[in-house]
Amino acid sequence: MTDATTGDAYPDPWSAWLAARERQALDLPHYRRAAVLVALTREADPRVLLTVRSSDLPTHRGQIAFPGGRLEEGESVVRAALREADEEVGLDPASVTVLGELDDAFTPVGFHVTPVLARIPADAPLTVTGEVAQIIMPSLTELRALRVREEWRALPDGTRHPLYRYPWRGHDIWGMTARILHDIIQSDVGRR
């Protein structure tokens, strides 16, 4: 049996998880559009591809992030996420199986971000570029075992939103990256 979404020999459990969810899209016309690639390795205990941003960048220096960035004119979120992952860590777009889009997220500095969930080979060759100081790949089991810290942040419009922090091997995974990871980590997919 082959999964129609991924082409894998068996249905990908993450495809079923996505299909069972109602995606939460945002309508933020004054925000800049961006996309990130949430890449999980094809392993029994998937690892998630994250980067430590270079300290030479103008914004978000040293923060943990998914590969991603601003959409170019006329570009889809999937194309942008794949392009950015190729530019930032040398991930070959042909090796990526896109599963679908996760809930939209936003940043306080005005980005409207669509995360694109995908699977990648466990041994995908990756390289560090000028935008990236380091590539890290924590497993979902490791992240699920962490004691997450939850804080609340008030936005200018008065709404309060949770801010998650995952301390992993000396890294502080927080902000939008942690918010996106939180949905994946809290899922029942792959739990033993």
mmCIF file of C-alpha atoms in Angstrom, residues 18 23 32-40 48-51 53 60 63-72 75-86 88-89 91 96-107 111-120 131 174-182 184:
data_model
loop_
_atom_site.group_PDB
_atom_site.id
_atom_site.type_symbol
_atom_site.label_atom_id
_atom_site.label_comp_id
_atom_site.label_asym_id
_atom_site.label_seq_id
_atom_site.Cartn_x
_atom_site.Cartn_y
_atom_site.Cartn_z
ATOM 1 C CA LEU A 18 -2.898 16.870 9.357
ATOM 2 C CA ARG A 23 -6.024 24.363 9.839
ATOM 3 C CA ARG A 32 4.688 40.557 5.705
ATOM 4 C CA ARG A 33 4.133 36.998 4.414
ATOM 5 C CA ALA A 34 6.694 34.330 5.218
ATOM 6 C CA ALA A 35 6.964 30.548 5.299
ATOM 7 C CA VAL A 36 9.050 28.067 7.262
ATOM 8 C CA LEU A 37 9.805 24.394 6.614
ATOM 9 C CA VAL A 38 8.971 22.117 9.547
ATOM 10 C CA ALA A 39 11.005 19.128 8.391
ATOM 11 C CA LEU A 40 10.769 15.820 10.252
ATOM 12 C CA VAL A 48 13.142 18.078 13.562
ATOM 13 C CA LEU A 49 15.398 20.319 11.473
ATOM 14 C CA LEU A 50 16.208 23.568 13.293
ATOM 15 C CA THR A 51 18.861 26.204 12.819
ATOM 16 C CA ARG A 53 20.672 31.879 13.313
ATOM 17 C CA HIS A 60 16.793 37.379 15.450
ATOM 18 C CA GLN A 63 17.761 32.408 17.868
ATOM 19 C CA ILE A 64 16.578 28.901 17.097
ATOM 20 C CA ALA A 65 14.443 28.842 13.954
ATOM 21 C CA PHE A 66 13.023 26.659 11.232
ATOM 22 C CA PRO A 67 14.536 27.262 7.809
ATOM 23 C CA GLY A 68 12.373 29.906 6.207
ATOM 24 C CA GLY A 69 11.820 33.497 5.296
ATOM 25 C CA ARG A 70 9.882 36.075 3.367
ATOM 26 C CA LEU A 71 7.824 35.109 0.309
ATOM 27 C CA GLU A 72 9.048 36.506 -2.981
ATOM 28 C CA GLU A 75 5.654 32.706 -4.635
ATOM 29 C CA SER A 76 3.580 30.068 -2.808
ATOM 30 C CA VAL A 77 4.289 29.246 0.829
ATOM 31 C CA VAL A 78 5.470 25.751 -0.134
ATOM 32 C CA ARG A 79 7.870 27.083 -2.750
ATOM 33 C CA ALA A 80 9.197 29.716 -0.329
ATOM 34 C CA ALA A 81 9.757 27.164 2.459
ATOM 35 C CA LEU A 82 11.624 24.814 0.090
ATOM 36 C CA ARG A 83 13.690 27.643 -1.416
ATOM 37 C CA GLU A 84 14.679 28.983 1.995
ATOM 38 C CA ALA A 85 15.638 25.502 3.290
ATOM 39 C CA ASP A 86 17.816 25.023 0.212
ATOM 40 C CA GLU A 88 19.962 28.156 4.433
ATOM 41 C CA VAL A 89 21.006 24.522 4.927
ATOM 42 C CA LEU A 91 18.364 20.823 1.707
ATOM 43 C CA VAL A 96 11.493 16.706 0.591
ATOM 44 C CA THR A 97 8.005 15.209 0.832
ATOM 45 C CA VAL A 98 5.596 18.045 1.593
ATOM 46 C CA LEU A 99 2.657 16.902 3.741
ATOM 47 C CA GLY A 100 0.733 20.158 4.083
ATOM 48 C CA GLU A 101 0.399 23.410 5.974
ATOM 49 C CA LEU A 102 0.182 23.836 9.736
ATOM 50 C CA ASP A 103 -1.653 26.632 11.554
ATOM 51 C CA ASP A 104 -0.490 30.113 10.623
ATOM 52 C CA ALA A 105 1.604 31.976 13.158
ATOM 53 C CA PHE A 106 2.694 35.571 13.535
ATOM 54 C CA THR A 107 5.541 37.475 15.091
ATOM 55 C CA PHE A 111 5.432 38.592 9.983
ATOM 56 C CA HIS A 112 2.522 36.322 9.042
ATOM 57 C CA VAL A 113 4.103 32.870 8.805
ATOM 58 C CA THR A 114 2.755 29.667 7.282
ATOM 59 C CA PRO A 115 4.602 26.556 8.498
ATOM 60 C CA VAL A 116 4.918 23.790 5.898
ATOM 61 C CA LEU A 117 5.133 20.283 7.386
ATOM 62 C CA ALA A 118 7.373 17.885 5.474
ATOM 63 C CA ARG A 119 9.391 14.685 5.771
ATOM 64 C CA ILE A 120 13.062 14.456 4.817
ATOM 65 C CA GLU A 131 22.656 32.859 7.678
ATOM 66 C CA TRP A 174 11.211 29.823 22.198
ATOM 67 C CA GLY A 175 8.984 32.306 20.379
ATOM 68 C CA MET A 176 7.280 31.411 17.128
ATOM 69 C CA THR A 177 9.490 28.340 16.663
ATOM 70 C CA ALA A 178 8.413 26.902 20.025
ATOM 71 C CA ARG A 179 4.769 27.788 19.344
ATOM 72 C CA ILE A 180 4.841 25.782 16.094
ATOM 73 C CA LEU A 181 6.782 22.929 17.707
ATOM 74 C CA HIS A 182 4.322 22.807 20.599
ATOM 75 C CA ILE A 184 3.660 18.801 16.955
#
